[in-house]
Coordinates of C-alpha atoms and ligand atoms in Angstrom, one line a residue:
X1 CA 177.8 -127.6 106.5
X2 CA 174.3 -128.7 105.3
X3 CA 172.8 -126.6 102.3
X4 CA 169.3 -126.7 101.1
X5 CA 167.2 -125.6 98.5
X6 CA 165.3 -121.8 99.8
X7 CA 162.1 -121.5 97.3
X8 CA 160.2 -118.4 97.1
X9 CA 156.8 -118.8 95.7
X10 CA 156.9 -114.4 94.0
X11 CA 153.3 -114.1 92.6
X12 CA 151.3 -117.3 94.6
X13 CA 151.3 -114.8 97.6
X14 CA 148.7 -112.6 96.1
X15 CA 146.4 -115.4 96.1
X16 CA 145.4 -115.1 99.2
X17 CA 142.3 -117.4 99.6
X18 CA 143.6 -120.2 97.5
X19 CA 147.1 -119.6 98.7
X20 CA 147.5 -123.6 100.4
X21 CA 145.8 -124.7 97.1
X22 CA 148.6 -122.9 95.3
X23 CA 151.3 -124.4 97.6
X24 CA 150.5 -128.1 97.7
X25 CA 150.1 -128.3 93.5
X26 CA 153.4 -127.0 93.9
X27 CA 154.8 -128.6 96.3
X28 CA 153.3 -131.7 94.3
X29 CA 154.6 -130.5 91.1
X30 CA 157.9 -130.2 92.1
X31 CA 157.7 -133.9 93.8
X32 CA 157.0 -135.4 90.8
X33 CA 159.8 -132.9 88.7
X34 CA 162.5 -134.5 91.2
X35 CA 161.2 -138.0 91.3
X36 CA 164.4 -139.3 90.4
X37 CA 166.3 -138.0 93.5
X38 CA 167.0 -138.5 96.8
X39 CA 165.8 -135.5 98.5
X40 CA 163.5 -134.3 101.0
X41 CA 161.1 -131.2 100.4
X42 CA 159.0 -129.5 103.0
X43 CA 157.3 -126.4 103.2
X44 CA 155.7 -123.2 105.1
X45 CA 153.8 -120.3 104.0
X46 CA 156.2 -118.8 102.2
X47 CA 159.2 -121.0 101.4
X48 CA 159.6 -124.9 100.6
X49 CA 162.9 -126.1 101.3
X50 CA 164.5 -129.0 99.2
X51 CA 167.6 -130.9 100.7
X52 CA 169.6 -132.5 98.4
X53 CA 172.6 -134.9 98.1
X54 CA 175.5 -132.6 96.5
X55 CA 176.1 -134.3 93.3
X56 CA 173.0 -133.7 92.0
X57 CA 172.8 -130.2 92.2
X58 CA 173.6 -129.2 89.3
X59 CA 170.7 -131.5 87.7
X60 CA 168.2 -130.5 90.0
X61 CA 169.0 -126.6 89.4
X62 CA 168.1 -127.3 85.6
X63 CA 164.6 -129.3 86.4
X64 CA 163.5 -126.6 88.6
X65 CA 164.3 -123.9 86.6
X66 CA 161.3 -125.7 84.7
X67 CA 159.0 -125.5 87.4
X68 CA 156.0 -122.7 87.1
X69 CA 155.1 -121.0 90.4
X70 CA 159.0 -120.2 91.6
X71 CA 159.6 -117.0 91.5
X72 CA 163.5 -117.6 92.9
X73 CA 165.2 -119.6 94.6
X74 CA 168.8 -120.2 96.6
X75 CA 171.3 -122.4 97.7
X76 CA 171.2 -121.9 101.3
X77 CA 173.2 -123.1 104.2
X78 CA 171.2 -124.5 106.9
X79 CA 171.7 -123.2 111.0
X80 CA 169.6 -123.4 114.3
X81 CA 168.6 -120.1 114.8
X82 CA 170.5 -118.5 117.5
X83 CA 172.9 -116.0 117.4
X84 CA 176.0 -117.8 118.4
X85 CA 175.6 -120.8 115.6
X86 CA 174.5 -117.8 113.0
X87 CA 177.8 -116.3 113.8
X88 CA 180.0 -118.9 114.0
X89 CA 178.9 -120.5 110.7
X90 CA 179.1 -116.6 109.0
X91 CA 182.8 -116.8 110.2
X92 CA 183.2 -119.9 108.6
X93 CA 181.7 -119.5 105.2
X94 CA 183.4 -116.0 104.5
X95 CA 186.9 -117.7 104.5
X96 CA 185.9 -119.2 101.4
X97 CA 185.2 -116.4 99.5
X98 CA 186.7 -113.8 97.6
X99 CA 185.5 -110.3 98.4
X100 CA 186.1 -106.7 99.1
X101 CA 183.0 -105.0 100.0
X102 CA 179.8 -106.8 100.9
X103 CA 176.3 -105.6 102.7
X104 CA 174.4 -108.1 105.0
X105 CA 170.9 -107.9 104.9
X106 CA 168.5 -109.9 107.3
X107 CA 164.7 -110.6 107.3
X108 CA 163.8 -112.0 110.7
X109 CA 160.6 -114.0 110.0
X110 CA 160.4 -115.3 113.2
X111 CA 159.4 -112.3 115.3
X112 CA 160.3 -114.0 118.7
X113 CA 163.9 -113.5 118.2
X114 CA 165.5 -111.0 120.5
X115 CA 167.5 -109.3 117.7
X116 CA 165.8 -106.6 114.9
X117 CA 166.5 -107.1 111.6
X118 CA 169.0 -103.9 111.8
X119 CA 170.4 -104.6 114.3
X120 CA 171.4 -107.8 113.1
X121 CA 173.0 -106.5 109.9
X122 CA 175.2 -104.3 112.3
X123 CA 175.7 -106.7 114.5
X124 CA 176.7 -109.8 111.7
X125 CA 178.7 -106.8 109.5
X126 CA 181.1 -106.5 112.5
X127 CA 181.8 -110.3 112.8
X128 CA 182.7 -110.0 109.2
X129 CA 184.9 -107.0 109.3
X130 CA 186.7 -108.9 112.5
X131 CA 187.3 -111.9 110.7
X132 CA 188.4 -111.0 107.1
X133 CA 190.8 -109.0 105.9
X134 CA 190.8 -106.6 103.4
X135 CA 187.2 -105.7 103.0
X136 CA 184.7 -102.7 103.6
X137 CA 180.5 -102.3 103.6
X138 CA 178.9 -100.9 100.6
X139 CA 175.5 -100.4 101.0
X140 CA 175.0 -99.5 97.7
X141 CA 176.8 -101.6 94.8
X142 CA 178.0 -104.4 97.3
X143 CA 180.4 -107.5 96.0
X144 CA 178.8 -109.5 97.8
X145 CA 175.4 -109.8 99.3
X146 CA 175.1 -111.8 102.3
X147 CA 171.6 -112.5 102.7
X148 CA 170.2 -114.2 106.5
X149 CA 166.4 -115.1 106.9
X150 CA 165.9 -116.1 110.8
X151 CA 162.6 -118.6 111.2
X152 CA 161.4 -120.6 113.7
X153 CA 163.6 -123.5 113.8
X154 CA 166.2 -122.6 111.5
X155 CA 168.0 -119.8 109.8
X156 CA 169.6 -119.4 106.4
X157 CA 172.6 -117.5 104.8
X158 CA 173.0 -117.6 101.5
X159 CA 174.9 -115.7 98.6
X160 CA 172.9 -116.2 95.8
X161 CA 169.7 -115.9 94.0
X162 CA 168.6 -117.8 90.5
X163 CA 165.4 -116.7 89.0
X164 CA 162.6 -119.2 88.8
X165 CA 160.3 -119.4 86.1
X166 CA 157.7 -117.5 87.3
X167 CA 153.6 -117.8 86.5
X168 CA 151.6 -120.6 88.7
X169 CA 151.6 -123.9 89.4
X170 CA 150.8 -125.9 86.1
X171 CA 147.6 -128.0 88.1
X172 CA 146.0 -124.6 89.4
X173 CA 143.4 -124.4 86.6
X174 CA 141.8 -127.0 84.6
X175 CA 143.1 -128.6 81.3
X176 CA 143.7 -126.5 78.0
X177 CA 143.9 -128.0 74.4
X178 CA 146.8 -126.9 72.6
X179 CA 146.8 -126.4 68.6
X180 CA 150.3 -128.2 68.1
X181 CA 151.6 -127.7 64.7
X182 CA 155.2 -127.7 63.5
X183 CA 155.4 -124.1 63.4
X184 CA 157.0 -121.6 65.8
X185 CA 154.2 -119.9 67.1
X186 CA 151.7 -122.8 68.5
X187 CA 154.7 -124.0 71.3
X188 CA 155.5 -120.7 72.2
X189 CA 151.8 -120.3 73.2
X190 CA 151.7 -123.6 74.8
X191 CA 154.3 -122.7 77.1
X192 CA 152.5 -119.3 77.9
X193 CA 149.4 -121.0 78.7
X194 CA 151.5 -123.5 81.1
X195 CA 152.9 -120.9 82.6
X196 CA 149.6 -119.5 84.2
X197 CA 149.1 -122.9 85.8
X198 CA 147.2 -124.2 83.0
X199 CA 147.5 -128.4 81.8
X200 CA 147.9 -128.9 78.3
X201 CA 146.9 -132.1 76.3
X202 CA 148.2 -131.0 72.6
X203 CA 146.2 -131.5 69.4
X204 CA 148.0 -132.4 66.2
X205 CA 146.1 -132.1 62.8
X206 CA 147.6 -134.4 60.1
X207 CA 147.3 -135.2 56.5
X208 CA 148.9 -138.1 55.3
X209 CA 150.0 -138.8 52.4
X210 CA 149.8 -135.0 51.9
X211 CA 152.3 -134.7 55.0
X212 CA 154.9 -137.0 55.8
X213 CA 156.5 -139.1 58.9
X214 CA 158.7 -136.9 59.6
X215 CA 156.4 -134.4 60.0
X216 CA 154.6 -135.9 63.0
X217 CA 158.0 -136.8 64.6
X218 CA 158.7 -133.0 64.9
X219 CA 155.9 -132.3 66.6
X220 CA 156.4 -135.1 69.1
X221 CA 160.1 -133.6 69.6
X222 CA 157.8 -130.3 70.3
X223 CA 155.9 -131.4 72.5
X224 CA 158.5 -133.6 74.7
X225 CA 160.2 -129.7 74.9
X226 CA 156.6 -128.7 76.7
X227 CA 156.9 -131.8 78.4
X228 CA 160.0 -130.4 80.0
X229 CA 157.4 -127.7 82.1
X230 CA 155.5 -130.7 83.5
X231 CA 155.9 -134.4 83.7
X232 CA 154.1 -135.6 80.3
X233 CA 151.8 -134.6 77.6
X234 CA 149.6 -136.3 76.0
X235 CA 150.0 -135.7 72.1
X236 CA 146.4 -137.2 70.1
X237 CA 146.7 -136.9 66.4
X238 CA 143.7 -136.3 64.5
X239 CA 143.2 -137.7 61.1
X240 CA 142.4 -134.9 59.0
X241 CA 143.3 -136.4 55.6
X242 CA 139.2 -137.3 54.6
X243 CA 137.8 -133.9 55.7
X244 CA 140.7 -131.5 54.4
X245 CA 140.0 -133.4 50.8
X246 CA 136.3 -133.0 50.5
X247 CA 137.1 -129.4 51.8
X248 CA 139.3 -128.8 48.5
X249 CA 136.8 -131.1 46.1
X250 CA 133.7 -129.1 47.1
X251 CA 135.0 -125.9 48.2
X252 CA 135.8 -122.7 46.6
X253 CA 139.6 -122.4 46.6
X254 CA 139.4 -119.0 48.7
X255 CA 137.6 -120.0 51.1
X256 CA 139.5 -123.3 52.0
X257 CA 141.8 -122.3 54.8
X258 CA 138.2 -120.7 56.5
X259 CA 136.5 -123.5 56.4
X260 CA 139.8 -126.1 57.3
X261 CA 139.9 -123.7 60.5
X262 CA 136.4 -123.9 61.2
X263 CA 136.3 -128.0 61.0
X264 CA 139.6 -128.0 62.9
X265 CA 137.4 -126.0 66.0
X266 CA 134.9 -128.1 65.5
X267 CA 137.2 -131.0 66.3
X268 CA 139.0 -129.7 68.9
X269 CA 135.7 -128.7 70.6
X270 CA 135.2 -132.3 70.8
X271 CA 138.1 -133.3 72.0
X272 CA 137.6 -130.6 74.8
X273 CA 134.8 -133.1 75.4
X274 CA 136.2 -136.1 75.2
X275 CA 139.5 -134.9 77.1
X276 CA 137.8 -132.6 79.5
X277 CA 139.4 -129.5 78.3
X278 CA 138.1 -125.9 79.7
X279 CA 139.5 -123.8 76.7
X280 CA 141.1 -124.2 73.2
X281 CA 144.5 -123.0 72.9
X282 CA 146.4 -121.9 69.5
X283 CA 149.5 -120.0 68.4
X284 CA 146.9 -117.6 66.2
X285 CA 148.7 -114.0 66.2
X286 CA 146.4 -110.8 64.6
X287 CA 147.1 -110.0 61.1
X288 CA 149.7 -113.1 60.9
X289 CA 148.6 -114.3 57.7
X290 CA 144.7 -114.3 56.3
X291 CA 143.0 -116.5 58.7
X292 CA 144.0 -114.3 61.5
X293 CA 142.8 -110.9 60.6
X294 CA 140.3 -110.2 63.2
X295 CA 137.3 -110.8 60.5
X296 CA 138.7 -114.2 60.0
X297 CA 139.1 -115.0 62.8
X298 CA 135.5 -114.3 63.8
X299 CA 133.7 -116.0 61.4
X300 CA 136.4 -119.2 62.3
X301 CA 135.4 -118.6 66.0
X302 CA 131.7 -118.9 65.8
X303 CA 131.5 -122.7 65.4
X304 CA 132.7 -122.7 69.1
X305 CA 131.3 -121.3 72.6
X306 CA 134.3 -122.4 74.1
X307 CA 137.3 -120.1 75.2
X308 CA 139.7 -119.9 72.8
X309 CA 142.9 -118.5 74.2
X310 CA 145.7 -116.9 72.1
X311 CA 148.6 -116.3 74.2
X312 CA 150.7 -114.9 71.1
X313 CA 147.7 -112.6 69.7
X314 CA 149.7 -109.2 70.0
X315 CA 152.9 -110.5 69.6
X316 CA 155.4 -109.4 66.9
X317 CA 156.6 -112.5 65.0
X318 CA 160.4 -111.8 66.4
X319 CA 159.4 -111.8 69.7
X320 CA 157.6 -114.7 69.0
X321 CA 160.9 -116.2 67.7
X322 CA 163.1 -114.9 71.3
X323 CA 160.6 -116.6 73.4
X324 CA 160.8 -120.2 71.0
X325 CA 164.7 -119.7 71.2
X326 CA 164.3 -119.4 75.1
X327 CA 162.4 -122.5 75.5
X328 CA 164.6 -124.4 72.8
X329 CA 161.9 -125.4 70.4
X330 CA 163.1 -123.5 67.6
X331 CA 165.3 -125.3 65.9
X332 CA 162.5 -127.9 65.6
X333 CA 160.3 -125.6 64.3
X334 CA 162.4 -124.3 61.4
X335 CA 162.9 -128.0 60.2
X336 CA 161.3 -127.9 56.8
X337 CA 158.5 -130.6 56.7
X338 CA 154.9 -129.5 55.1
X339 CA 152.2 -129.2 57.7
X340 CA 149.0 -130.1 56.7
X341 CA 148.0 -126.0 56.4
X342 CA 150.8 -125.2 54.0
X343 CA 150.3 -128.4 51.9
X344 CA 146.8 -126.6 51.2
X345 CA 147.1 -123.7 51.0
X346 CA 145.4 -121.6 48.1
X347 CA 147.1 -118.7 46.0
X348 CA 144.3 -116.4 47.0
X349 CA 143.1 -117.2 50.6
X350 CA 140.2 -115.1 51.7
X351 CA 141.3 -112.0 53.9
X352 CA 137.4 -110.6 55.2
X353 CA 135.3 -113.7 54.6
X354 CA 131.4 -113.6 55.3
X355 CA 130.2 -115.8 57.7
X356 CA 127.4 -116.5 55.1
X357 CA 129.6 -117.8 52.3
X358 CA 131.5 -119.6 54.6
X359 CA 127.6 -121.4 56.0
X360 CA 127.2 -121.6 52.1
X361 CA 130.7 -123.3 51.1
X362 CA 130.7 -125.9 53.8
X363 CA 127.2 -126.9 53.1
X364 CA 128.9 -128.4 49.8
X365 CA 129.7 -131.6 52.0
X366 CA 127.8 -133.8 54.5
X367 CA 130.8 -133.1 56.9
X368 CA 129.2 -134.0 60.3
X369 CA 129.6 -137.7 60.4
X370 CA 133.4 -137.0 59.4
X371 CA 134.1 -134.9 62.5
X372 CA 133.1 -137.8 64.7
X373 CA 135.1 -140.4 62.6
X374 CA 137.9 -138.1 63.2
X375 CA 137.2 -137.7 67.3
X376 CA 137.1 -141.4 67.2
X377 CA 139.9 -142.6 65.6
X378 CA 141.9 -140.2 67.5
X379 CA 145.4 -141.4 67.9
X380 CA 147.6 -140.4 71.4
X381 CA 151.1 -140.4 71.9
X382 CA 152.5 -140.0 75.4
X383 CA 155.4 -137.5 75.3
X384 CA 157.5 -137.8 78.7
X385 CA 160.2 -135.4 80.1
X386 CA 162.6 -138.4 79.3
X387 CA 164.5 -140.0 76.9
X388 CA 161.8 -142.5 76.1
X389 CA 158.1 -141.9 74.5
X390 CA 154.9 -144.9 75.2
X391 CA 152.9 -145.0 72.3
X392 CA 150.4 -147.3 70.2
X393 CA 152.3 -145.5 67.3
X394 CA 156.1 -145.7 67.4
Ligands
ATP401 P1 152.7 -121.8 63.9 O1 151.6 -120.8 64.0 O2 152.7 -122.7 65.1 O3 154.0 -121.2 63.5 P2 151.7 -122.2 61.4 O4 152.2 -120.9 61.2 O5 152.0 -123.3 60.5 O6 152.3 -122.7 62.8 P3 149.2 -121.0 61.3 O7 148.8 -121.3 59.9 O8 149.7 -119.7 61.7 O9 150.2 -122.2 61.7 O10 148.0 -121.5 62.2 C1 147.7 -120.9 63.4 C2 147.5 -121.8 64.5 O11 146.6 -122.9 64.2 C3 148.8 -122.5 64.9 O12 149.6 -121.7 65.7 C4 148.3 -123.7 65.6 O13 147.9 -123.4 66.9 C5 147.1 -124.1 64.8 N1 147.4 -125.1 63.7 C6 147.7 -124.9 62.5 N2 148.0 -126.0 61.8 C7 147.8 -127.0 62.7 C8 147.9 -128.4 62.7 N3 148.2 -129.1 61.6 N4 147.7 -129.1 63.8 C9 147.3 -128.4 65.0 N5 147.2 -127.1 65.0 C10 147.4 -126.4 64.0
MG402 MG1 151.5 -118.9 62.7

């Protein structure tokens, strides 16, 4: 009996102009997720279907369930569509199973065959009350659901259903640049962004001798768990030691993290530039500490034209903390290295800076040729969704 992989695409079928884009950068992504196996994928309008050698089903389940743009999926066993195969493989798949009550429920896709949908589910219903002992129809709270979908060349029956992981295809809008910094917040929003189909390059800010080593291998650890969503990210550290040190030589104390943001947009606007990157990404939250009350966070913002997106903006920090347990980076995040923010940070940081002082404070310093020096000496690290990493740096 020959099973496949039954993907439903949930929220790509809204997209109705774009809908093939939607479907081939899935299709692709999903290709590239499975590289490592010997299976076959093909697709319609409104399912792919993934066959699969046995053994590695288990495996497979796990990468897709990493895959943006499925909305669910089953293990389905494979028939020609007509009514005597569909019957006689039912008979033979409900000997297997354990049961009292069940409800069969059909969608006939394929519009040319004789039998409606209803009549179906009568019709397959009886073959199962003939053929098994014991058991009854519930069309309410069912045992077991035995699902049919009749197409063109084939039909399906399956028993199951595992959530995908919803959003769009990561590939169906251009490249973010993600804020990565060992905290909890900043992954958590990188896997939100991913999750509407957006491509993220990450951005690490670092501060040695201020930080350490180990500080920079956490984030690499982060970012090979948001490698996990796609194939590979690439990670570039930025040399920030040089800027955040005339920052806190010139600068009054209060207004230190202000201006540290303000450079660090600078930067990343650059990199948007250099990386061709459509929006800046961060794990900013309102009111999470002082440089995100919304005053803040508008003086911070005007060094930039660019988008800045901040998935976690109106989330609570424990939902925050659910979503980083979900996605397994938060463990990493609570390991206790400095990060080049906390290092830094003042006793009194400003809550409702003015955008004048902050024009006046970083006016202290001839900063300009330093943000280029630190776009330029950019170092990237290439974090794979395997066990090993390429990089200049390890
Ligand atoms: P997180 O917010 O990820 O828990 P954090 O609390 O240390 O880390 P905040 O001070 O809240 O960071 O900074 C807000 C956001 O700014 C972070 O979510 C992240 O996107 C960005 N950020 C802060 N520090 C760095 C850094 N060293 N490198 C890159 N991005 C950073
Ligand atoms: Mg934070």
């Amino acid at each position: 009996m020959k099973r496949v992989i039954l993907i439903k695409y949930g929220e790509l079928s809204t997209k109705k102009g774009n809908r093939n884009f939607f479907i081939n950068t899935l299709y692709q992504n999903i290709k590239n997720k499975l590289k490592n196996f010997d299976i076959s994928i093909y697709k319609d309008r409104s399912r792919m279907y993934i066959e699969f050698q046995d053994n590695d089903l288990e495996l497979i389940k796990k990468k897709l369930d990493c895959v943006f743009g499925i909305h669910m999926y089953h293990i389905a066993y494979i028939v020609d569509t007509n009514i005597d195969s569909i019957k006689t493989l039912l008979v033979r798949l409900i000997q297997d199973l354990s049961f009292k009550t069940f409800k069969v429920e059909t969608k006939r896709s394929d519009k040319s065959f004789p039998i409606h949908s209803q009549e179906m589910n009568h019709l397959l219903g009886g073959v199962v009350l003939k053929n098994k002992n014991h058991v009854s129809v519930d069309v309410h709270h069912p045992e077991l659901f035995i699902k049919l979908e009749i197409r063109e060349a084939h039909s399906y029956i399956y028993f199951n259903a595992y959530t995908g992981a919803g959003g769009y295809p990561i590939g169906t809008q251009p490249k973010g640049l993600l804020m990565l910094s060992g905290g909890i917040d900043s992954p958590v929003s990188g896997y939100l962004v991913m999750k509407r189909g957006v491509p993220i390059d990450c951005v690490y800010f670092e501060a040695i001798p201020h930080t350490s080593l180990d500080a920079r291998n956490k984030v690499i650890q982060l970012s090979k768990r948001l490698a996990k969503y796609t194939t590979e990210v690439h990670l570039h550290i930025v040399n920030f030691t040089p800027i955040q040190e005339e920052i806190y030589k010139h600068c009054h104390p209060s207004y230190c993290i202000t201006i540290m943001r303000r450079m660090m947009y600078r930067i990343m606007e650059k990199l948007a530039d250099k990386y061709h990157g459509f929006a800046i990404v961060n794990g900013e939250s309102v009111g999470q500490v002082a440089s995100q009350t919304l005053t803040s966070m508008r003086v911070i913002n005007e060094v930039t034209n660019m988008p800045v997106l901040r998935p976690l903006a109106c989330f609570d920090k424990l939902e925050i903390i659910d979503l980083a347990k979900k996605i397994d980076t938060y463990n990493i995040s609570i390991l206790p290295y400095e990060d080049c923010c906390t290092v830094f940070v003042p006793k009194h940081p400003v809550i409702n800076p003015s955008l004048e002082q902050a024009k006046k404070e970083e006016g202290k310093f001839d900063f300009l040729p330093m943000l280029d020096t630190a776009v330029e000496t950019v170092d990237t690290v290439v974090v794979v969704d395997e066990e090993k990493e390429f990089s200049n740096l390890l």
